[in-house]
Structure formats: C-alpha cells, structure tokens
Coordinates of C-alpha atoms and ligand atoms in Angstrom, one line a residue:
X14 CA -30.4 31.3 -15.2
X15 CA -27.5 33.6 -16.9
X16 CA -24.3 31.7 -17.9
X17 CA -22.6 34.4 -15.1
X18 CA -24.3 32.6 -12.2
X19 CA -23.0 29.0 -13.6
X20 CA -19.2 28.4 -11.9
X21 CA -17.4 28.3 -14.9
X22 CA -16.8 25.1 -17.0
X23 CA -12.5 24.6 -15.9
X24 CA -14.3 25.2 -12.1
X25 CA -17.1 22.5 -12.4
X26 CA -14.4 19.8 -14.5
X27 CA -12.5 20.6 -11.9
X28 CA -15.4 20.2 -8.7
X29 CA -16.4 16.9 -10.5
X30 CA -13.0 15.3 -11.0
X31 CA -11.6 15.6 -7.7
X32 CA -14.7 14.8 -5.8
X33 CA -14.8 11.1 -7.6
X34 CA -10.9 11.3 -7.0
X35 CA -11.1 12.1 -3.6
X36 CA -14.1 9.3 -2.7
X37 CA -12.5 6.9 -4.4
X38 CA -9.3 7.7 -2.6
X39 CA -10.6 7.4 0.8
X40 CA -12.3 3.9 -0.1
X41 CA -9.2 2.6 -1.5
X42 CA -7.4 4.2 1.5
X43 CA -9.3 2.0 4.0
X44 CA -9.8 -0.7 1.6
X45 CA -5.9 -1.6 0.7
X46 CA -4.8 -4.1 2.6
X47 CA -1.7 -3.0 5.3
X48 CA 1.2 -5.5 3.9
X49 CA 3.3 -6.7 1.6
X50 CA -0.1 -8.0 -0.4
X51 CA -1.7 -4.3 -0.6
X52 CA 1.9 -3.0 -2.5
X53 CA 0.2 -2.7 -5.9
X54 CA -2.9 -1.2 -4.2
X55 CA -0.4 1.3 -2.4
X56 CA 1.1 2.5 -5.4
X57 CA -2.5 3.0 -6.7
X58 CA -3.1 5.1 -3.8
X59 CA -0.2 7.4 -3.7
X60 CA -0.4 7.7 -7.6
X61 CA -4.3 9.2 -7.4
X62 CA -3.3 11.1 -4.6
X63 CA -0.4 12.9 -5.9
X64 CA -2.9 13.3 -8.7
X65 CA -5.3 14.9 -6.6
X66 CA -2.9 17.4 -5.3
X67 CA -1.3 18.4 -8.5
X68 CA -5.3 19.0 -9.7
X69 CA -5.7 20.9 -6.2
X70 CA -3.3 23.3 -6.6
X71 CA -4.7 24.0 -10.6
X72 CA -8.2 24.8 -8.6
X73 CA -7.2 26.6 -6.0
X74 CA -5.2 29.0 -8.7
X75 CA -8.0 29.0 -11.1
X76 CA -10.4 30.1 -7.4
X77 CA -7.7 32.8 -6.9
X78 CA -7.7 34.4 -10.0
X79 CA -11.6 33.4 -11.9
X80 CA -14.5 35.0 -9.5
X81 CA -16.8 32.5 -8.3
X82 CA -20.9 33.0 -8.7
X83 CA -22.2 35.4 -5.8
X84 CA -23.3 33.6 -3.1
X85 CA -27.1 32.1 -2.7
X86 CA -27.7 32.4 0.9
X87 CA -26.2 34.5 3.6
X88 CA -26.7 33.7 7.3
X89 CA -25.0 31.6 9.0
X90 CA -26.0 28.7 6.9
X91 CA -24.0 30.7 4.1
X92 CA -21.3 31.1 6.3
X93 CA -21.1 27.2 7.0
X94 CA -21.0 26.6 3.4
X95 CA -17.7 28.8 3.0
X96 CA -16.3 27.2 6.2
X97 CA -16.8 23.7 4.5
X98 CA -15.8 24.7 1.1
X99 CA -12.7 26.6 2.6
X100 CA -11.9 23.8 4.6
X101 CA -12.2 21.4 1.5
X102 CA -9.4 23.4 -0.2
X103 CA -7.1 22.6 2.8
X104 CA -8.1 18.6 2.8
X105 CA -7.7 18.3 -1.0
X106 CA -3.9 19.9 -0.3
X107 CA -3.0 18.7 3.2
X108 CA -3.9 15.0 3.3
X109 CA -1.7 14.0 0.2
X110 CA 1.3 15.9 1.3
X111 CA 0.6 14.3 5.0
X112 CA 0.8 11.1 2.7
X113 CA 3.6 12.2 0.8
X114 CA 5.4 13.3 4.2
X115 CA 4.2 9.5 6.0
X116 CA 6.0 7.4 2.8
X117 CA 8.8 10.0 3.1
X118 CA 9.9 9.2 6.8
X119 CA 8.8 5.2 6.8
X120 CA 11.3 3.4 8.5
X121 CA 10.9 0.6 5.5
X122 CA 11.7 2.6 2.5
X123 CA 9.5 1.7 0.0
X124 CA 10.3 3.6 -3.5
X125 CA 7.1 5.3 -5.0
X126 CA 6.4 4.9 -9.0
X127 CA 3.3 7.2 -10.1
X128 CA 1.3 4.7 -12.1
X129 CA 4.2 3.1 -12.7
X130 CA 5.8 5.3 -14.8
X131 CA 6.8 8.6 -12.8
X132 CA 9.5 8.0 -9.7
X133 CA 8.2 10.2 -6.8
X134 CA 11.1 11.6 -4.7
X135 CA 11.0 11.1 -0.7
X136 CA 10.4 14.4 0.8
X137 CA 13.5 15.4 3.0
X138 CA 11.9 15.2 6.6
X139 CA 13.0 13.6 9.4
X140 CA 12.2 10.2 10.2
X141 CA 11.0 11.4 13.7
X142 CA 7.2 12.9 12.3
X143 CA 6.1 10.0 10.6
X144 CA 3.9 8.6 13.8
X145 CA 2.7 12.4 13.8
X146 CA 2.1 12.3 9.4
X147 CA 0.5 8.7 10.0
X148 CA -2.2 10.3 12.1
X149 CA -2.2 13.5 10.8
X150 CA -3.1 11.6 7.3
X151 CA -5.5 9.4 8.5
X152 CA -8.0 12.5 10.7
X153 CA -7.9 14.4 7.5
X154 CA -9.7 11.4 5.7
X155 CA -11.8 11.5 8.5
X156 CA -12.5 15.3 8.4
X157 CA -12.5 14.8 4.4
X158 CA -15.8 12.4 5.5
X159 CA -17.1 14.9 7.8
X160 CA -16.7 17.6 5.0
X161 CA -18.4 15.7 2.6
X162 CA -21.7 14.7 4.6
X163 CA -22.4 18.1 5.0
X164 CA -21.3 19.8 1.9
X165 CA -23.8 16.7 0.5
X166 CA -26.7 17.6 2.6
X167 CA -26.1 21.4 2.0
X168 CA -26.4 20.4 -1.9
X169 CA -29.9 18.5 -1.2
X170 CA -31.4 20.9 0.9
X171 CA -30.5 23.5 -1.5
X172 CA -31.8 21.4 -4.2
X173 CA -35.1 20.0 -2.9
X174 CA -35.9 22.0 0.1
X175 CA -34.7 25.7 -1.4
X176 CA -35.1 24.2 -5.0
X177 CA -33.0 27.5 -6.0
X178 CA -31.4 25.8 -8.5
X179 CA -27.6 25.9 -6.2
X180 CA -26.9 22.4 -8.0
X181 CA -26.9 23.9 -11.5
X182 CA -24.6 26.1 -10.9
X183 CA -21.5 23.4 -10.7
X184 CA -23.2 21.5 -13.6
X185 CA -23.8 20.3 -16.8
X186 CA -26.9 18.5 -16.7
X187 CA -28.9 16.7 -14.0
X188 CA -28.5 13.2 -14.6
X189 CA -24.6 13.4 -14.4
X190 CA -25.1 15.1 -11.6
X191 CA -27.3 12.3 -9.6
X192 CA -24.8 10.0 -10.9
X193 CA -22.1 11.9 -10.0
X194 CA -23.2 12.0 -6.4
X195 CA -24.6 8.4 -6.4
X196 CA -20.9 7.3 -7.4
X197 CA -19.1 9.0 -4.6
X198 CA -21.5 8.1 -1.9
X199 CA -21.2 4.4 -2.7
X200 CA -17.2 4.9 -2.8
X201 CA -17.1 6.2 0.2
X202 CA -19.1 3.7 2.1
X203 CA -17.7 0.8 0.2
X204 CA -14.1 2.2 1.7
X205 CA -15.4 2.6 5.3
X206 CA -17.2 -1.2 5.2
X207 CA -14.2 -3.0 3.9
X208 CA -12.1 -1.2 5.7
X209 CA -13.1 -0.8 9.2
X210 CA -13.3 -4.5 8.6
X211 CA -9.4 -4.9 7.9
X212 CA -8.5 -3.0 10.3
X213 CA -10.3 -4.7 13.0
X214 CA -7.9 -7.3 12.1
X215 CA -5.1 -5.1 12.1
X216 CA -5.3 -4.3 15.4
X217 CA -5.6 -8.3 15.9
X218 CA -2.6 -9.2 14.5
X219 CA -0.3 -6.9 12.5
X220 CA 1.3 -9.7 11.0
X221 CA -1.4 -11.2 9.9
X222 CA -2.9 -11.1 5.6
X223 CA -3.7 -14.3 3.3
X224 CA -2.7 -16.2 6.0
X225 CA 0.2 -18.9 5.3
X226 CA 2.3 -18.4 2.0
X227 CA 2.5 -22.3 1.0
X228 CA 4.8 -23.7 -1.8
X229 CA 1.6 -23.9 -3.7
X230 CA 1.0 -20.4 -3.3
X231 CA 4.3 -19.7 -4.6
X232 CA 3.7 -21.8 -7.8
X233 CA 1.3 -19.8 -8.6
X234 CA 2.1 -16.4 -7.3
X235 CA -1.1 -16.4 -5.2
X236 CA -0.4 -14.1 -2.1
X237 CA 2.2 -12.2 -3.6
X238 CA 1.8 -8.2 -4.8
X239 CA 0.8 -7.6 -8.3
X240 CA 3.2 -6.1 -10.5
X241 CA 3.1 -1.8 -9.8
X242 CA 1.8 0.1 -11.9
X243 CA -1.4 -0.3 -14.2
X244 CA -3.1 -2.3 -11.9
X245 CA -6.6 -1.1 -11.9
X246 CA -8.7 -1.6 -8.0
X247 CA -11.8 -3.7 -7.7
X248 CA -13.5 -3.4 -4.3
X249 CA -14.0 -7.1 -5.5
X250 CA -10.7 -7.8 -4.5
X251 CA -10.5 -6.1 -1.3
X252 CA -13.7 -8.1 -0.5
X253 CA -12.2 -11.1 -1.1
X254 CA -9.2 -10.4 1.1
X255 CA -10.9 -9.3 4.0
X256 CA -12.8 -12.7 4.1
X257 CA -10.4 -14.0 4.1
X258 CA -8.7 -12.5 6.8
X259 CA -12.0 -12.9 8.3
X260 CA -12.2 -16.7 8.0
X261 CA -8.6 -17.0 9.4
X262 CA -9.2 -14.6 12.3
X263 CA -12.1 -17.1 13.0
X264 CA -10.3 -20.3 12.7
X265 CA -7.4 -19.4 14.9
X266 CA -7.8 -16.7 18.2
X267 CA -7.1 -19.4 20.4
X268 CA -3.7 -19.1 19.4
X269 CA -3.3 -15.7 18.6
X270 CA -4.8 -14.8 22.0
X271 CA -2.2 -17.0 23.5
X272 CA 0.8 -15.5 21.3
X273 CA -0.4 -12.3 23.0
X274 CA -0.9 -12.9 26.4
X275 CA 2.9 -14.5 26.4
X276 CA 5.4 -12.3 27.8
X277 CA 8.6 -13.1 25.9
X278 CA 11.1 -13.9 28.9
X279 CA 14.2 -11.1 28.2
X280 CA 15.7 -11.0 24.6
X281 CA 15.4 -14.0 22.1
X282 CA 18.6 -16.0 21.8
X283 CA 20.7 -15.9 19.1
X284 CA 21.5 -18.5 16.0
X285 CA 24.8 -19.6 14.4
X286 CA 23.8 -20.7 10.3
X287 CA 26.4 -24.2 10.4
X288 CA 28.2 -24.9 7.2
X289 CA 26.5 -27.0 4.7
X290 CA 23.1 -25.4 3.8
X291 CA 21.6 -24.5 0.9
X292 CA 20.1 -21.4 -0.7
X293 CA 18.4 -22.1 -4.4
X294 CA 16.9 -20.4 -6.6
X295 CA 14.7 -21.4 -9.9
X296 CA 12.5 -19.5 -12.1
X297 CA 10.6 -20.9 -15.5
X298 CA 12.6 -20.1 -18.8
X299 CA 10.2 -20.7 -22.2
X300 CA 8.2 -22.7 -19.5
X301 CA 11.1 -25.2 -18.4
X302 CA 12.5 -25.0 -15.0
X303 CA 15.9 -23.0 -15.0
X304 CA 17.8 -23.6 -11.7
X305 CA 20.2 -22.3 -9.6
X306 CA 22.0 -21.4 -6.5
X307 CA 24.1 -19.0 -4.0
X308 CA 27.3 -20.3 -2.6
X309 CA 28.1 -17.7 -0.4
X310 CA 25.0 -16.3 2.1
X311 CA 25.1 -15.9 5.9
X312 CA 23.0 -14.3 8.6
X313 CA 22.1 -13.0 12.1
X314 CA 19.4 -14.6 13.3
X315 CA 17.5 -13.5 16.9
X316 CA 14.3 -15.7 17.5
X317 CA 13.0 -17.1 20.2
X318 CA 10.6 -20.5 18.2
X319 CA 8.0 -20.1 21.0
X320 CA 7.7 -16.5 20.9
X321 CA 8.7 -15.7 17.3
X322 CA 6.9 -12.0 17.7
X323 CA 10.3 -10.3 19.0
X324 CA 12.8 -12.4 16.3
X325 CA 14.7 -10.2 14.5
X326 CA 16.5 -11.9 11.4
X327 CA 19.1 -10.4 8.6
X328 CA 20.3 -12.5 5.4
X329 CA 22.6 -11.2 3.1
X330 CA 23.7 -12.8 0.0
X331 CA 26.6 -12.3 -2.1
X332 CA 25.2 -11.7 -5.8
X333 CA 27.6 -12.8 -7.4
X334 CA 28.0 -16.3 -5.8
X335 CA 25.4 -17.1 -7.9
X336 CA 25.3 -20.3 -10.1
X337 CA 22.9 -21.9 -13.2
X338 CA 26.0 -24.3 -13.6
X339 CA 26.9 -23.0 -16.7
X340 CA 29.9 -20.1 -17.4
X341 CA 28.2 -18.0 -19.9
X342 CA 25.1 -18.0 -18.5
X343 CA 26.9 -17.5 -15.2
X344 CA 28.4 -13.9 -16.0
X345 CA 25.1 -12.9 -17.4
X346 CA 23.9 -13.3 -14.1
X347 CA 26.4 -10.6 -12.1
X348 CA 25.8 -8.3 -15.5
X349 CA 23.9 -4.9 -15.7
X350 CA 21.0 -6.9 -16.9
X351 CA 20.4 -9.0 -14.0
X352 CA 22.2 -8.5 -10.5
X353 CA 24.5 -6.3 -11.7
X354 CA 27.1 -7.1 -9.2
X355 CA 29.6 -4.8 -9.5
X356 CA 27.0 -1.7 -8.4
X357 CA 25.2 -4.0 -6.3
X358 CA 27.3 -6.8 -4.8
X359 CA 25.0 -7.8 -1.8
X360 CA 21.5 -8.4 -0.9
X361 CA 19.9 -7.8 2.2
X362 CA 16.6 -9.6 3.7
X363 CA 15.8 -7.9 7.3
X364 CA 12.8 -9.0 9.0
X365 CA 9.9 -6.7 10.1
X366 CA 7.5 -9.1 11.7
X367 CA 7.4 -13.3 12.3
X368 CA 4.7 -15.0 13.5
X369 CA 4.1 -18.8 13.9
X370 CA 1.2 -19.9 11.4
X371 CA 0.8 -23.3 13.1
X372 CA 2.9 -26.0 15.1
X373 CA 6.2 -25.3 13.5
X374 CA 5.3 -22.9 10.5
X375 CA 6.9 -19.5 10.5
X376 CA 6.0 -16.8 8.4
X377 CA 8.0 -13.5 8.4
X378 CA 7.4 -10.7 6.8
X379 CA 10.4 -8.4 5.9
X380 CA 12.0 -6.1 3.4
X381 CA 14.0 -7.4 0.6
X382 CA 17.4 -5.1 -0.8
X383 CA 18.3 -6.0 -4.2
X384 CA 19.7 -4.2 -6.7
X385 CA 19.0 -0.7 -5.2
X386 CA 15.5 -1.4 -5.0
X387 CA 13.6 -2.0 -0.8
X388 CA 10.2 -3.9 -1.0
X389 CA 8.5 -5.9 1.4
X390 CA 9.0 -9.5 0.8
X391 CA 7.9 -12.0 2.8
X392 CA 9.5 -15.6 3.5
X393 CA 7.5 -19.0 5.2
X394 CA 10.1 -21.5 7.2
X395 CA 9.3 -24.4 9.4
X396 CA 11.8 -25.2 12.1
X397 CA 12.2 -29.1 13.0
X398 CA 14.5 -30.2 16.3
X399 CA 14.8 -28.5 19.9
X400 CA 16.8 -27.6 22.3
X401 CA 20.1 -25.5 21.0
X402 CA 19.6 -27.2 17.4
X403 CA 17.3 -26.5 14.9
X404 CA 16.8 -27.4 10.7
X405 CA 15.4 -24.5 9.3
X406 CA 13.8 -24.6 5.5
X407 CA 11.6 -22.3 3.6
X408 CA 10.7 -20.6 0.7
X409 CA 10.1 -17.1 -0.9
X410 CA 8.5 -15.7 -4.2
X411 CA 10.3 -13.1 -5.4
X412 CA 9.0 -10.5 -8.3
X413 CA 12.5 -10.2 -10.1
X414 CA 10.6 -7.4 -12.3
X415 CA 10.0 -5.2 -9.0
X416 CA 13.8 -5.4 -8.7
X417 CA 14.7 -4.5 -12.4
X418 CA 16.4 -8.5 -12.5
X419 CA 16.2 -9.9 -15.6
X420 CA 16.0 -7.1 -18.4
X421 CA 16.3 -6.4 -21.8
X422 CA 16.4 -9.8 -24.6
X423 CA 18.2 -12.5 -22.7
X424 CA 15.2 -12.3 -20.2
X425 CA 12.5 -12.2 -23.0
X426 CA 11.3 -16.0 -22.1
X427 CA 12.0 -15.9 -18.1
X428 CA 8.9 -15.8 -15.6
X429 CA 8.3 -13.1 -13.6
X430 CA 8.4 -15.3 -10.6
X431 CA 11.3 -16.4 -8.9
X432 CA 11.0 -19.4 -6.3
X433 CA 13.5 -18.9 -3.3
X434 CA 13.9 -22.4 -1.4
X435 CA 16.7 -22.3 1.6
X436 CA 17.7 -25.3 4.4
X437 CA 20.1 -24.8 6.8
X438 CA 21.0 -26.4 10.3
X439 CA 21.3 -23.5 13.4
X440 CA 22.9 -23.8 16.9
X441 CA 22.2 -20.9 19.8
Ligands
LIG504 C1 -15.4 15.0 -2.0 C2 -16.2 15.5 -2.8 C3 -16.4 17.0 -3.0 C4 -15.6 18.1 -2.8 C5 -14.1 18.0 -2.3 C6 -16.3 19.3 -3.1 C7 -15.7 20.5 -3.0 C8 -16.3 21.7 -3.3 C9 -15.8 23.0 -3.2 C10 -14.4 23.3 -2.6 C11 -16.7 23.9 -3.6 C12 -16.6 25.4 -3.6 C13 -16.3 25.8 -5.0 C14 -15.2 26.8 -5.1 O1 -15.5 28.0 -4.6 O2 -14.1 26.6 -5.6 C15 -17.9 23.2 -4.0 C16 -19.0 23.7 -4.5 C17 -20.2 23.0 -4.8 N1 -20.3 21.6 -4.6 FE1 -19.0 20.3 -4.1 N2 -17.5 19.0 -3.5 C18 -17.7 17.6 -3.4 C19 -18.8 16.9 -3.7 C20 -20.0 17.4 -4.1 C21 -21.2 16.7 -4.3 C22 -21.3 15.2 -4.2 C23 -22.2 17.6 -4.7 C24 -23.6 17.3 -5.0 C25 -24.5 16.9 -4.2 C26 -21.6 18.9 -4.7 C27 -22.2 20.1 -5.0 C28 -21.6 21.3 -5.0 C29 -22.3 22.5 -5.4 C30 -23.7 22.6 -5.9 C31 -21.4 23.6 -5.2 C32 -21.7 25.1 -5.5 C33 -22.0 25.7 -4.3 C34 -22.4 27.2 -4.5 O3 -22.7 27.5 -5.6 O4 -22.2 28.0 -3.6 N3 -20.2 18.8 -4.3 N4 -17.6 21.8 -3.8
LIG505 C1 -6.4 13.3 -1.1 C2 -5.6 12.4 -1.0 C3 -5.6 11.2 -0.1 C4 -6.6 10.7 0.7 C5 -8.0 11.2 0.8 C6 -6.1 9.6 1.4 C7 -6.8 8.8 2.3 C8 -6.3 7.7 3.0 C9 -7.0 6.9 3.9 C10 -8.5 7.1 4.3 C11 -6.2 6.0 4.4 C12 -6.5 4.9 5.4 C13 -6.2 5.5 6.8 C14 -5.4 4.5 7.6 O1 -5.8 3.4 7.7 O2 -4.4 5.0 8.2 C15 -4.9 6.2 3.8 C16 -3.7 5.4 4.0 C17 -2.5 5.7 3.5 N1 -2.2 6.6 2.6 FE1 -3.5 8.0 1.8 N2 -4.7 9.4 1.1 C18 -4.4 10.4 0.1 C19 -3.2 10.6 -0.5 C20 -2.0 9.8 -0.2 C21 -0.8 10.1 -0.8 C22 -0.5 11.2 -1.8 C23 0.1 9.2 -0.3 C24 1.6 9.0 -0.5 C25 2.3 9.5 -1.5 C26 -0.7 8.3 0.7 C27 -0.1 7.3 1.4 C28 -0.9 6.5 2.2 C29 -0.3 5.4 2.9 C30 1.1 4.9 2.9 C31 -1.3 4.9 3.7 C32 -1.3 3.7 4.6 C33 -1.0 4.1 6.0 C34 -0.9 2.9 6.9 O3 0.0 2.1 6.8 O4 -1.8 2.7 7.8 N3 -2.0 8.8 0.7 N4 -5.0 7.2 2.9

C-alpha cells in the first residue's frame, strides 16, 4: 500500500489518543461515584474531558485542512461509515461542553482544577439548562457507545471479512492495533458494569455512599475525597465502592423502603441552637494533637428527626472566633495563611441531603464555604431526647488543603485532616 492511502501520522496519533480517552472517559463517567466521595474522581473526569475537547478541536482542524485517504467502499455501507465518523466529530465536541455547561449551572458550585493545576472557568449560562445539560451529557455517552459498536464492527468486517487492509490505514503496526482495540472495549464495559451498578443505587437512595461516616472513619480519613488533582483511577476502587454500597443496600431496605413510603406531614419544624454548646476543632501538628475551638457559631436548622429527608440545615461560623489558646498562634489563625479573616470572615455549611443511618444516627451531606472555596462536605450527628428538646453531637473531616487553610511554613508539620466535633442542645 502507498504511504498516500495511510491517514497521515498527526491523524492516526490523533484517532488513537482520543479513542482510549474517550473509552476511558465514559467508564470513569459511570464508574465515579455521585457524592462527596467521587470529588477526586470528578475532577479526573472533567480534567480528561476538557482534554479531549481541546484534542477534538486540533483533529477536526487538522480534518479541515489535511485530505483524508479516498474512501474504500461506496454504497450505503460507505455512507454509514461517514454518518458515524461525522457523528463522532460532534460527540468528541458536544458531550464535554454539555459537561462543561452541567458543572457551569450546578446549583452546588463546585470549582473545577484541570489535574489539579489549571482553574477551569464556569461557563456563563443560566442555571435554568442544567436538568436539560445533565441529560443532554449523559445521551451523548450513550450515542458515543452506539457510535463505537458500530464504527468497531465496521473496522472488523473490513478487516476480516473485506480483509482490504481499511485497518492499516489509521495504523502503525498490528499488534498496537489489537491492543488498542482490546483496551477500549474492556474500558468501556468495565464503565457500563460498575456503573449501571451504582446507579441502581442511586436511584435507591441519593444520599446514600460508604454508608455511615464514624469517628473512626474520620481518624483515618476513610470516606472522605482524596486530595484533587494527581490522583490516578483504578476501576479497583470503584469496585470496591460499589460493594459496598451493595452490601449496605442489602443490609438495610427495610428501612429505606419505609423512609420512602413516609409522607412527611407539612414542613419540618424549626430548631433554636441554646447557649452553651460547643464547636471544636483539632488537627495533628508533628503528629501531636493541636486543639481548638470557635466561640462564636449559630444556625438555622429545619428537620423533622423522623423524617430527616426534607431538613434543611445552615451553620455559619465566625473565622475569626477561632481559638488554640494561645495569642500568637491565635492571629496566625485569622491570617492570609490560614482563614484569612479579613477577606473571608464567615463560613457557611448548608445542607444538601440528611438521612438517618440507624436509630438516632444522622448523616447529612452538604456543601462547605470556606475561604472562597464550595465543596461538598459531609457531617454525621446523633440526636438524643424528644419532644421539643433535643442534644445534638457530631463530627466532620475536613480537607483544610481543598480550602487553601494552612499554607506556606508555619503549616509545614500540620495534617491534612481536620476533625470537626460540635454538641449543642436545640428547642423547636
Ligand atoms: C471511541 C473510539 C473511537 C473514535 C472516537 C473513533 C473515531 C474515528 C473517526 C472520527 C474516524 C474518521 C477519521 C477522519 O476522517 O478523521 C475514524 C476512522 C477509523 N477508525 Fe476509528 N474511532 C474509534 C475507535 C476505533 C477502533 C477501536 C478502531 C479499530 C477497530 C478504529 C478504526 C478506525 C479505522 C480503520 C478508521 C479509518 C476508516 C477509513 O479509512 O475509512 N477506530 N475513527
Ligand atoms: C468526551 C468527554 C466526556 C464523556 C464521554 C463523558 C461521559 C460521561 C458519562 C458516561 C457520565 C455518566 C452519566 C451519568 O451518570 O449521568 C458522565 C457524568 C458526568 N460528567 Fe462527563 N463526560 C465527558 C466530559 C465531561 C466534562 C468535560 C465535564 C465537566 C467539565 C464532565 C462532567 C461530568 C459530570 C459533573 C458528571 C456527573 C453527572 C451526574 O451527577 O450524574 N464530563 N460523563
């Protein structure tokens, strides 16, 4: 065959790169869990997919101006092939801007760091299309999958049946070639297994991930999102959490079944935080426990404890209330390097979903304000009494890094885990 009947070698780098991208993309799409514990996994995704589009647009240019190899077949079968390949050129382009668009307009802003390095800007849309990006996102996966089978079979029928050597034209050699296709296949299916089974449970229980956050889990940051950035994905992982999800979805539909067939009776009531409660914080420092508080929170809190689904809770805590005890170390604390009070003096915790874990365990997931910075952030509480008085205590694992607290030398020996513990009586 001549070399003019071979796409050329920016066109095949280019075929080769984005088709593992994009396979890879759609497994880690299903595969990512849809919480606070996925974040890392999130950020993975949105960082390859920005990637694929930037690589998109190269191709499509390079398609516009370098003249492809004429055609093998004509008929309609050719004609298919140009539909699909056509239609390929959209997906690669439409389904991360549909992405792009979906982050863009979520009602939780959640701030987008390309592999942890580049910030990607919201795109200015109104908040109104992101039900409409959401699905628009997910049926372009979908006809990404549809794309693929066929474009795939095309290939092999070309290759075996035809054997007029179509595959050799958008390669190098064979063997990465089988590999090639073998890799993207198994991507693709690995996505669609784990994930159909996650979102099985989704639809259970939206709510619902590693089940309960315990004070255990907190010690040692089990449960909580990885640090952004380089975090590379191991279907392994996903595995494991949808097993898990699994095992819990097993152990308890009894009570979710009832949560759900409960009609809360009209809006939950509303709580009063009474003086006298605490809200610590402590963090390791060269491995010893450094400790501290908040003297001055408060909160509106909405919940109804037997049907925590339609609770609606706000915290907000002055920044610079906060105490280690000591004065020095004290107006570190409200200084650029940590809270930084004077640009940020308050934080916000607003919830987005509580559910009751068991008896009188509360988890609630929300989103966490600090220092300019919205991620989700989820809290556990238990609530003891009845009637119009309650004790409320829980806990929280915060990543100060995710917030930028704690930067630069004086934070050199702190942990990157911050353990949240708060008790307070409320009256409704
Ligand atoms: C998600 C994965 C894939 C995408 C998005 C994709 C996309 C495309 C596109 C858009 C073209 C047209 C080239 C152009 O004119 O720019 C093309 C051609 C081609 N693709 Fe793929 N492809 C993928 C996977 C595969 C796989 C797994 C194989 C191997 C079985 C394959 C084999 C080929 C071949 C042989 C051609 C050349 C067809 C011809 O010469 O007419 N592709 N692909
Ligand atoms: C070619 C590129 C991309 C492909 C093939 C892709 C594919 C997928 C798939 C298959 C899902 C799971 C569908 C679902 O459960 O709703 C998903 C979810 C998601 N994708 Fe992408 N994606 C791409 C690019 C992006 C980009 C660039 C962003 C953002 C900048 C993004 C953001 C998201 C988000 C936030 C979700 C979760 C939606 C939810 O909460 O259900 N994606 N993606």
């Amino acid at each position: 065959m001549s070399t003019t009947q071979r796409y050329s070698t920016v066109a095949i780098v280019l075929h080769w790169l984005i088709a593992l991208a994009l396979a890879g993309e759609i497994a880690l799409g299903f595969a990512m869990p849809k919480d606070a514990s996925g974040f890392a996994l999130y950020q993975l995704h949105k960082s390859i997919g920005i990637t694929i589009l930037l690589l998109s647009l190269v191709r499509l240019g390079w398609r516009l101006t370098h003249r492809p190899p004429a055609q093998l077949e004509g008929g309609w079968e050719g004609k298919l092939a140009s539909l699909v390949h056509v239609l390929f050129y959209v997906v690669m382009i439409a389904t991360p801007l549909a992405g792009w668009a979906l982050v863009s307009t979520d009602p939780i802003n959640v701030p987008t760091v390309l592999f942890g390095v580049v910030p990607l800007p919201h795109l200015p849309l109104d908040a109104g299309i992101n039900d409409f990006a959401h699905e628009a996102h997910e049926i372009l996966a979908f006809v990404a999958i549809g794309l693929f089978v066929l474009h795939v079979v095309g290939a092999l029928r070309h290759h075996f049946l035809l054997k007029d050597g179509l595959l050799a034209r958008m390669s190098f050699d064979k063997g990465g070639m089988a590999l090639g296709l073998l890799a993207a296949v198994l991507l693709v299916g690995a996505g669609v297994f784990f994930g159909l089974g996650g979102s099985q449970e989704e639809e259970h229980d939206h709510a619902t991930d590693h089940g309960p956050a315990t004070t255990e889990d907190s010690v040692t940051g089990e449960g909580t999102p990885a640090d952004d950035g380089h975090d590379h994905v191991h279907e392994e992982d996903a595995e494991a959490a949808d097993s898990e999800e699994a095992a819990e979805e097993a152990a308890e539909p009894e009570a979710e079944e009832t949560a759900a067939a409960a009609e809360p009776a009209g809006p939950p009531p509303s709580w009063a935080i009474q003086p006298g409660g605490s809200l610590r914080f402590s963090v390791t420092n060269s491995g010893a426990a450094l400790n501290g508080r908040f003297a001055s929170w408060s909160g509106d809190i909405a919940m109804d404890p037997d049907a925590p689904e339609s609770a609606a809770i706000t915290i907000r805590v002055d920044l610079a209330s906060a105490t280690l005890g000591d004065a020095t170390q004290d107006s570190m604390l409200s200084g650029a390097d940590f809270f930084n009070t004077s640009s940020f003096p308050q934080a916000t915790w607003r919830s987005t979903s509580v559910r009751r874990v068991s008896g009188n365990r509360y988890e609630a997931n929300g989103t966490l304000t600090l220092k300019g910075v919205s991620r989700p952030q989820r809290i556990t509480f238990t609530l003891d009494g009845s009637g119009n008085s309650r004790s409320v205590s829980g806990s929280a694992t915060v990543d100060r890094n995710a917030f930028s607290v704690g930067v630069g030398d004086s934070a050199a020996n702190l942990g990157g885990n911050v353990t949240v513990n708060f008790t307070f009586d409320a009256r409704s």
